[in-house]
Amino acid sequence: MGPLKARVTETDLKVPFFLTGVMMCPKWTTEDGFETQLAVNHLGHFLLTNLLLGMLKRSHPSRVVNLSSIAHVGGKIEFDDLFFDKRPYSPLLSYKQSKLANVLFSRELARRMKGTGVSSYCLHPGVIRTELIRHILVRFPVLKIILSLPCILLMKTPWQGAQTSIYCAVTEGLESKSGCYFSDCAEKDPAPEGKDDEVARRLWEESARLVGLNIRH
């Protein structure tokens, strides 16, 4: 992600939210040569979190909240081909990989921050009426017709979709749940692939290499 220099003027940071994401976009590549979904949904959050860890520790108790998705179910971290350079690109598989990366990153961050006063949470916000699905509608126009029907009423509004993020940020006594996965303002069990500590450790190390970090916590 290139040389990153930042002048931090704030001295206190309690709860950074990592909500930025893209979903099932075409195969685009960042200027650093990374496939866009993994870069935006995971690597950017990973890098910024690490750059802020010193401040988060000084501001303890503090929390890191990562937005994942139920789409992490069935995902796989393909260490031999993270950016689809060797296999046909699949927008869905790429998205699932990036959302699984959120779960594993949050879990590994919690392990590394144990005893520091920094807690880590990830969550599925629900299916929300936003422009996140715009790339899906382009690929599958029939979905645009379906989603314009009354079933759209079953989707959450942005306000409703924000509630679990807020829950993870402000609920008292949640420190013992650091590293856990949440949905609908309650702890939920992630998919088995989201509880693989060895893959989580390896993903952390590979992510650090990719973004040029040489930090051990």
mmCIF file of C-alpha atoms in Angstrom:
data_model
loop_
_atom_site.group_PDB
_atom_site.id
_atom_site.type_symbol
_atom_site.label_atom_id
_atom_site.label_comp_id
_atom_site.label_asym_id
_atom_site.label_seq_id
_atom_site.Cartn_x
_atom_site.Cartn_y
_atom_site.Cartn_z
ATOM 1 C CA MET A 1 0.000 0.000 0.000
ATOM 2 C CA GLY A 2 2.992 2.175 -0.537
ATOM 3 C CA PRO A 3 4.782 4.354 1.971
ATOM 4 C CA LEU A 4 2.250 5.658 4.457
ATOM 5 C CA LYS A 5 3.041 8.737 6.493
ATOM 6 C CA ALA A 6 0.563 10.315 8.831
ATOM 7 C CA ARG A 7 0.727 13.053 11.415
ATOM 8 C CA VAL A 8 -1.505 12.117 14.315
ATOM 9 C CA THR A 9 -2.737 15.105 16.254
ATOM 10 C CA GLU A 10 -5.243 13.333 18.484
ATOM 11 C CA THR A 11 -4.044 11.801 21.731
ATOM 12 C CA ASP A 12 -7.016 9.596 22.568
ATOM 13 C CA LEU A 13 -8.800 6.959 20.498
ATOM 14 C CA LYS A 14 -11.434 4.662 21.951
ATOM 15 C CA VAL A 15 -13.333 2.869 19.175
ATOM 16 C CA PRO A 16 -12.229 2.881 15.537
ATOM 17 C CA PHE A 17 -14.863 1.376 13.231
ATOM 18 C CA PHE A 18 -13.698 -0.412 10.082
ATOM 19 C CA LEU A 19 -16.803 -0.379 7.917
ATOM 20 C CA THR A 20 -15.471 0.439 4.450
ATOM 21 C CA GLY A 21 -15.999 -2.317 1.914
ATOM 22 C CA VAL A 22 -16.764 -3.396 -1.624
ATOM 23 C CA MET A 23 -18.837 -6.389 -2.667
ATOM 24 C CA MET A 24 -18.476 -8.668 -5.683
ATOM 25 C CA CYS A 25 -16.915 -6.051 -7.921
ATOM 26 C CA PRO A 26 -15.117 -6.909 -11.182
ATOM 27 C CA LYS A 27 -11.475 -7.895 -10.930
ATOM 28 C CA TRP A 28 -9.828 -4.597 -10.243
ATOM 29 C CA THR A 29 -6.305 -4.122 -8.970
ATOM 30 C CA THR A 30 -5.058 -1.411 -6.625
ATOM 31 C CA GLU A 31 -1.994 0.637 -7.494
ATOM 32 C CA ASP A 32 -0.048 -1.683 -5.170
ATOM 33 C CA GLY A 33 -1.036 -4.690 -7.274
ATOM 34 C CA PHE A 34 -3.566 -6.130 -4.821
ATOM 35 C CA GLU A 35 -6.963 -7.492 -5.840
ATOM 36 C CA THR A 36 -9.484 -4.852 -4.814
ATOM 37 C CA GLN A 37 -11.828 -6.814 -2.555
ATOM 38 C CA LEU A 38 -9.094 -8.222 -0.319
ATOM 39 C CA ALA A 39 -7.253 -4.894 -0.351
ATOM 40 C CA VAL A 40 -10.257 -2.752 0.601
ATOM 41 C CA ASN A 41 -12.098 -5.176 2.860
ATOM 42 C CA HIS A 42 -9.105 -6.524 4.775
ATOM 43 C CA LEU A 43 -5.608 -5.210 4.062
ATOM 44 C CA GLY A 44 -6.483 -1.536 4.484
ATOM 45 C CA HIS A 45 -8.177 -2.217 7.820
ATOM 46 C CA PHE A 46 -5.283 -4.402 8.922
ATOM 47 C CA LEU A 47 -2.723 -1.716 8.142
ATOM 48 C CA LEU A 48 -4.615 1.158 9.752
ATOM 49 C CA THR A 49 -5.355 -0.882 12.875
ATOM 50 C CA ASN A 50 -1.677 -1.663 13.329
ATOM 51 C CA LEU A 51 -0.724 1.976 12.829
ATOM 52 C CA LEU A 52 -3.220 2.968 15.529
ATOM 53 C CA LEU A 53 -2.369 0.271 18.075
ATOM 54 C CA GLY A 54 -0.016 2.462 20.070
ATOM 55 C CA MET A 55 -2.712 5.078 20.552
ATOM 56 C CA LEU A 56 -5.349 2.422 21.274
ATOM 57 C CA LYS A 57 -3.171 0.936 24.015
ATOM 58 C CA ARG A 58 -2.557 4.350 25.561
ATOM 59 C CA SER A 59 -6.306 5.057 25.421
ATOM 60 C CA HIS A 60 -7.347 1.771 27.043
ATOM 61 C CA PRO A 61 -9.918 0.473 27.538
ATOM 62 C CA SER A 62 -10.477 0.709 23.793
ATOM 63 C CA ARG A 63 -12.132 -1.395 21.110
ATOM 64 C CA VAL A 64 -11.693 -2.230 17.435
ATOM 65 C CA VAL A 65 -14.884 -3.044 15.503
ATOM 66 C CA ASN A 66 -14.634 -4.775 12.117
ATOM 67 C CA LEU A 67 -17.555 -5.271 9.768
ATOM 68 C CA SER A 68 -17.608 -8.813 8.396
ATOM 69 C CA SER A 69 -20.531 -10.710 6.898
ATOM 70 C CA ILE A 70 -22.362 -13.996 7.043
ATOM 71 C CA ALA A 71 -20.718 -14.465 3.640
ATOM 72 C CA HIS A 72 -17.592 -15.608 5.496
ATOM 73 C CA VAL A 73 -19.287 -19.003 5.749
ATOM 74 C CA GLY A 74 -17.647 -21.301 3.234
ATOM 75 C CA GLY A 75 -14.834 -18.851 2.593
ATOM 76 C CA LYS A 76 -11.212 -19.906 2.302
ATOM 77 C CA ILE A 77 -7.943 -18.023 2.566
ATOM 78 C CA GLU A 78 -6.040 -19.128 -0.526
ATOM 79 C CA PHE A 79 -2.501 -18.321 0.586
ATOM 80 C CA ASP A 80 -1.040 -19.605 -2.679
ATOM 81 C CA ASP A 81 -3.246 -17.297 -4.751
ATOM 82 C CA LEU A 82 -4.747 -14.537 -2.614
ATOM 83 C CA PHE A 83 -5.274 -12.203 -5.578
ATOM 84 C CA PHE A 84 -6.603 -14.658 -8.191
ATOM 85 C CA ASP A 85 -3.474 -14.457 -10.306
ATOM 86 C CA LYS A 86 -3.376 -18.212 -10.962
ATOM 87 C CA ARG A 87 -7.095 -19.098 -11.114
ATOM 88 C CA PRO A 88 -10.159 -17.597 -12.772
ATOM 89 C CA TYR A 89 -11.449 -14.649 -10.825
ATOM 90 C CA SER A 90 -14.695 -15.177 -8.939
ATOM 91 C CA PRO A 91 -16.308 -12.064 -7.420
ATOM 92 C CA LEU A 92 -18.163 -14.259 -4.924
ATOM 93 C CA LEU A 93 -15.166 -16.316 -3.805
ATOM 94 C CA SER A 94 -13.087 -13.160 -3.511
ATOM 95 C CA TYR A 95 -15.755 -11.502 -1.369
ATOM 96 C CA LYS A 96 -16.087 -14.578 0.854
ATOM 97 C CA GLN A 97 -12.314 -14.715 1.297
ATOM 98 C CA SER A 98 -12.198 -11.053 2.324
ATOM 99 C CA LYS A 99 -15.052 -11.445 4.807
ATOM 100 C CA LEU A 100 -13.425 -14.529 6.328
ATOM 101 C CA ALA A 101 -10.249 -12.472 6.619
ATOM 102 C CA ASN A 102 -12.191 -9.953 8.745
ATOM 103 C CA VAL A 103 -13.261 -12.679 11.167
ATOM 104 C CA LEU A 104 -9.780 -14.192 11.420
ATOM 105 C CA PHE A 105 -8.096 -10.803 11.773
ATOM 106 C CA SER A 106 -10.423 -9.815 14.596
ATOM 107 C CA ARG A 107 -9.759 -13.129 16.337
ATOM 108 C CA GLU A 108 -5.978 -12.864 16.015
ATOM 109 C CA LEU A 109 -6.001 -9.215 17.070
ATOM 110 C CA ALA A 110 -7.858 -10.187 20.247
ATOM 111 C CA ARG A 111 -5.241 -12.848 20.993
ATOM 112 C CA ARG A 112 -2.339 -10.464 20.454
ATOM 113 C CA MET A 113 -3.941 -7.665 22.471
ATOM 114 C CA LYS A 114 -4.815 -9.798 25.499
ATOM 115 C CA GLY A 115 -3.898 -7.937 28.654
ATOM 116 C CA THR A 116 -3.428 -4.571 26.912
ATOM 117 C CA GLY A 117 -6.931 -3.203 27.400
ATOM 118 C CA VAL A 118 -7.645 -3.316 23.649
ATOM 119 C CA SER A 119 -10.612 -5.483 22.631
ATOM 120 C CA SER A 120 -11.572 -6.666 19.145
ATOM 121 C CA TYR A 121 -14.955 -7.557 17.676
ATOM 122 C CA CYS A 122 -16.355 -8.420 14.254
ATOM 123 C CA LEU A 123 -19.945 -8.655 13.132
ATOM 124 C CA HIS A 124 -22.517 -9.365 10.463
ATOM 125 C CA PRO A 125 -24.711 -6.258 10.136
ATOM 126 C CA GLY A 126 -27.510 -7.967 8.230
ATOM 127 C CA VAL A 127 -28.736 -7.446 4.672
ATOM 128 C CA ILE A 128 -29.027 -3.689 4.332
ATOM 129 C CA ARG A 129 -30.526 -1.424 1.694
ATOM 130 C CA THR A 130 -27.379 0.337 0.470
ATOM 131 C CA GLU A 131 -25.433 0.659 -2.778
ATOM 132 C CA LEU A 132 -23.051 -2.113 -1.697
ATOM 133 C CA ILE A 133 -24.923 -4.548 -3.960
ATOM 134 C CA ARG A 134 -24.601 -2.364 -7.064
ATOM 135 C CA HIS A 135 -22.057 -4.660 -8.740
ATOM 136 C CA ILE A 136 -24.310 -7.677 -8.211
ATOM 137 C CA LEU A 137 -27.208 -5.888 -9.900
ATOM 138 C CA VAL A 138 -25.054 -5.141 -12.929
ATOM 139 C CA ARG A 139 -24.023 -8.795 -13.259
ATOM 140 C CA PHE A 140 -27.494 -10.164 -12.539
ATOM 141 C CA PRO A 141 -30.134 -7.661 -13.786
ATOM 142 C CA VAL A 142 -32.995 -9.945 -12.805
ATOM 143 C CA LEU A 143 -32.094 -9.331 -9.169
ATOM 144 C CA LYS A 144 -32.862 -5.660 -9.662
ATOM 145 C CA ILE A 145 -36.441 -6.627 -10.507
ATOM 146 C CA ILE A 146 -36.667 -9.014 -7.572
ATOM 147 C CA LEU A 147 -35.259 -6.480 -5.121
ATOM 148 C CA SER A 148 -37.688 -3.834 -6.319
ATOM 149 C CA LEU A 149 -40.566 -5.995 -5.177
ATOM 150 C CA PRO A 150 -42.011 -6.050 -1.618
ATOM 151 C CA CYS A 151 -39.207 -8.370 -0.439
ATOM 152 C CA ILE A 152 -37.020 -5.272 -0.210
ATOM 153 C CA LEU A 153 -39.020 -4.437 2.903
ATOM 154 C CA LEU A 154 -37.331 -7.386 4.599
ATOM 155 C CA MET A 155 -33.943 -5.709 4.240
ATOM 156 C CA LYS A 156 -32.614 -3.554 7.048
ATOM 157 C CA THR A 157 -32.379 0.202 6.815
ATOM 158 C CA PRO A 158 -28.900 1.694 7.314
ATOM 159 C CA TRP A 159 -29.987 2.771 10.809
ATOM 160 C CA GLN A 160 -31.026 -0.783 11.667
ATOM 161 C CA GLY A 161 -27.876 -2.166 10.102
ATOM 162 C CA ALA A 162 -25.718 0.027 12.328
ATOM 163 C CA GLN A 163 -27.106 -1.300 15.587
ATOM 164 C CA THR A 164 -24.787 -4.285 16.017
ATOM 165 C CA SER A 165 -21.747 -2.108 15.316
ATOM 166 C CA ILE A 166 -22.944 0.323 17.992
ATOM 167 C CA TYR A 167 -23.618 -2.584 20.349
ATOM 168 C CA CYS A 168 -20.049 -3.832 19.999
ATOM 169 C CA ALA A 169 -18.712 -0.313 20.522
ATOM 170 C CA VAL A 170 -20.566 0.761 23.650
ATOM 171 C CA THR A 171 -21.993 -2.235 25.503
ATOM 172 C CA GLU A 172 -20.478 -2.415 28.965
ATOM 173 C CA GLY A 173 -18.765 -5.597 30.096
ATOM 174 C CA LEU A 174 -18.089 -6.893 26.591
ATOM 175 C CA GLU A 175 -14.338 -7.153 27.124
ATOM 176 C CA SER A 176 -14.578 -10.866 27.935
ATOM 177 C CA LYS A 177 -16.008 -11.411 24.435
ATOM 178 C CA SER A 178 -12.980 -9.954 22.646
ATOM 179 C CA GLY A 179 -12.368 -11.843 19.411
ATOM 180 C CA CYS A 180 -15.984 -12.954 19.125
ATOM 181 C CA TYR A 181 -18.440 -12.611 16.245
ATOM 182 C CA PHE A 182 -21.793 -10.817 16.585
ATOM 183 C CA SER A 183 -25.062 -10.470 14.709
ATOM 184 C CA ASP A 184 -28.345 -8.798 15.686
ATOM 185 C CA CYS A 185 -26.723 -7.382 18.825
ATOM 186 C CA ALA A 186 -25.811 -10.800 20.185
ATOM 187 C CA GLU A 187 -22.809 -13.091 20.114
ATOM 188 C CA LYS A 188 -23.090 -15.725 17.404
ATOM 189 C CA ASP A 189 -20.932 -18.682 16.503
ATOM 190 C CA PRO A 190 -18.877 -18.026 13.358
ATOM 191 C CA ALA A 191 -18.331 -20.724 10.765
ATOM 192 C CA PRO A 192 -15.648 -23.314 11.643
ATOM 193 C CA GLU A 193 -13.268 -21.695 9.166
ATOM 194 C CA GLY A 194 -13.579 -18.489 11.190
ATOM 195 C CA LYS A 195 -12.197 -20.218 14.297
ATOM 196 C CA ASP A 196 -8.989 -21.607 12.826
ATOM 197 C CA ASP A 197 -6.251 -20.039 14.951
ATOM 198 C CA GLU A 198 -3.422 -21.315 12.764
ATOM 199 C CA VAL A 199 -4.928 -19.758 9.637
ATOM 200 C CA ALA A 200 -5.568 -16.551 11.598
ATOM 201 C CA ARG A 201 -1.908 -16.390 12.656
ATOM 202 C CA ARG A 202 -0.689 -17.097 9.147
ATOM 203 C CA LEU A 203 -3.036 -14.485 7.668
ATOM 204 C CA TRP A 204 -1.701 -11.876 10.095
ATOM 205 C CA GLU A 205 1.888 -12.611 9.110
ATOM 206 C CA GLU A 206 1.141 -12.610 5.387
ATOM 207 C CA SER A 207 -0.888 -9.402 5.674
ATOM 208 C CA ALA A 208 1.973 -7.718 7.520
ATOM 209 C CA ARG A 209 4.368 -8.767 4.757
ATOM 210 C CA LEU A 210 2.074 -7.490 2.023
ATOM 211 C CA VAL A 211 1.543 -4.048 3.550
ATOM 212 C CA GLY A 212 5.164 -3.669 4.592
ATOM 213 C CA LEU A 213 4.783 -3.883 8.348
ATOM 214 C CA ASN A 214 7.489 -5.366 10.531
ATOM 215 C CA ILE A 215 5.648 -5.203 13.832
ATOM 216 C CA ARG A 216 5.268 -7.872 16.457
ATOM 217 C CA HIS A 217 2.672 -7.417 19.191
#
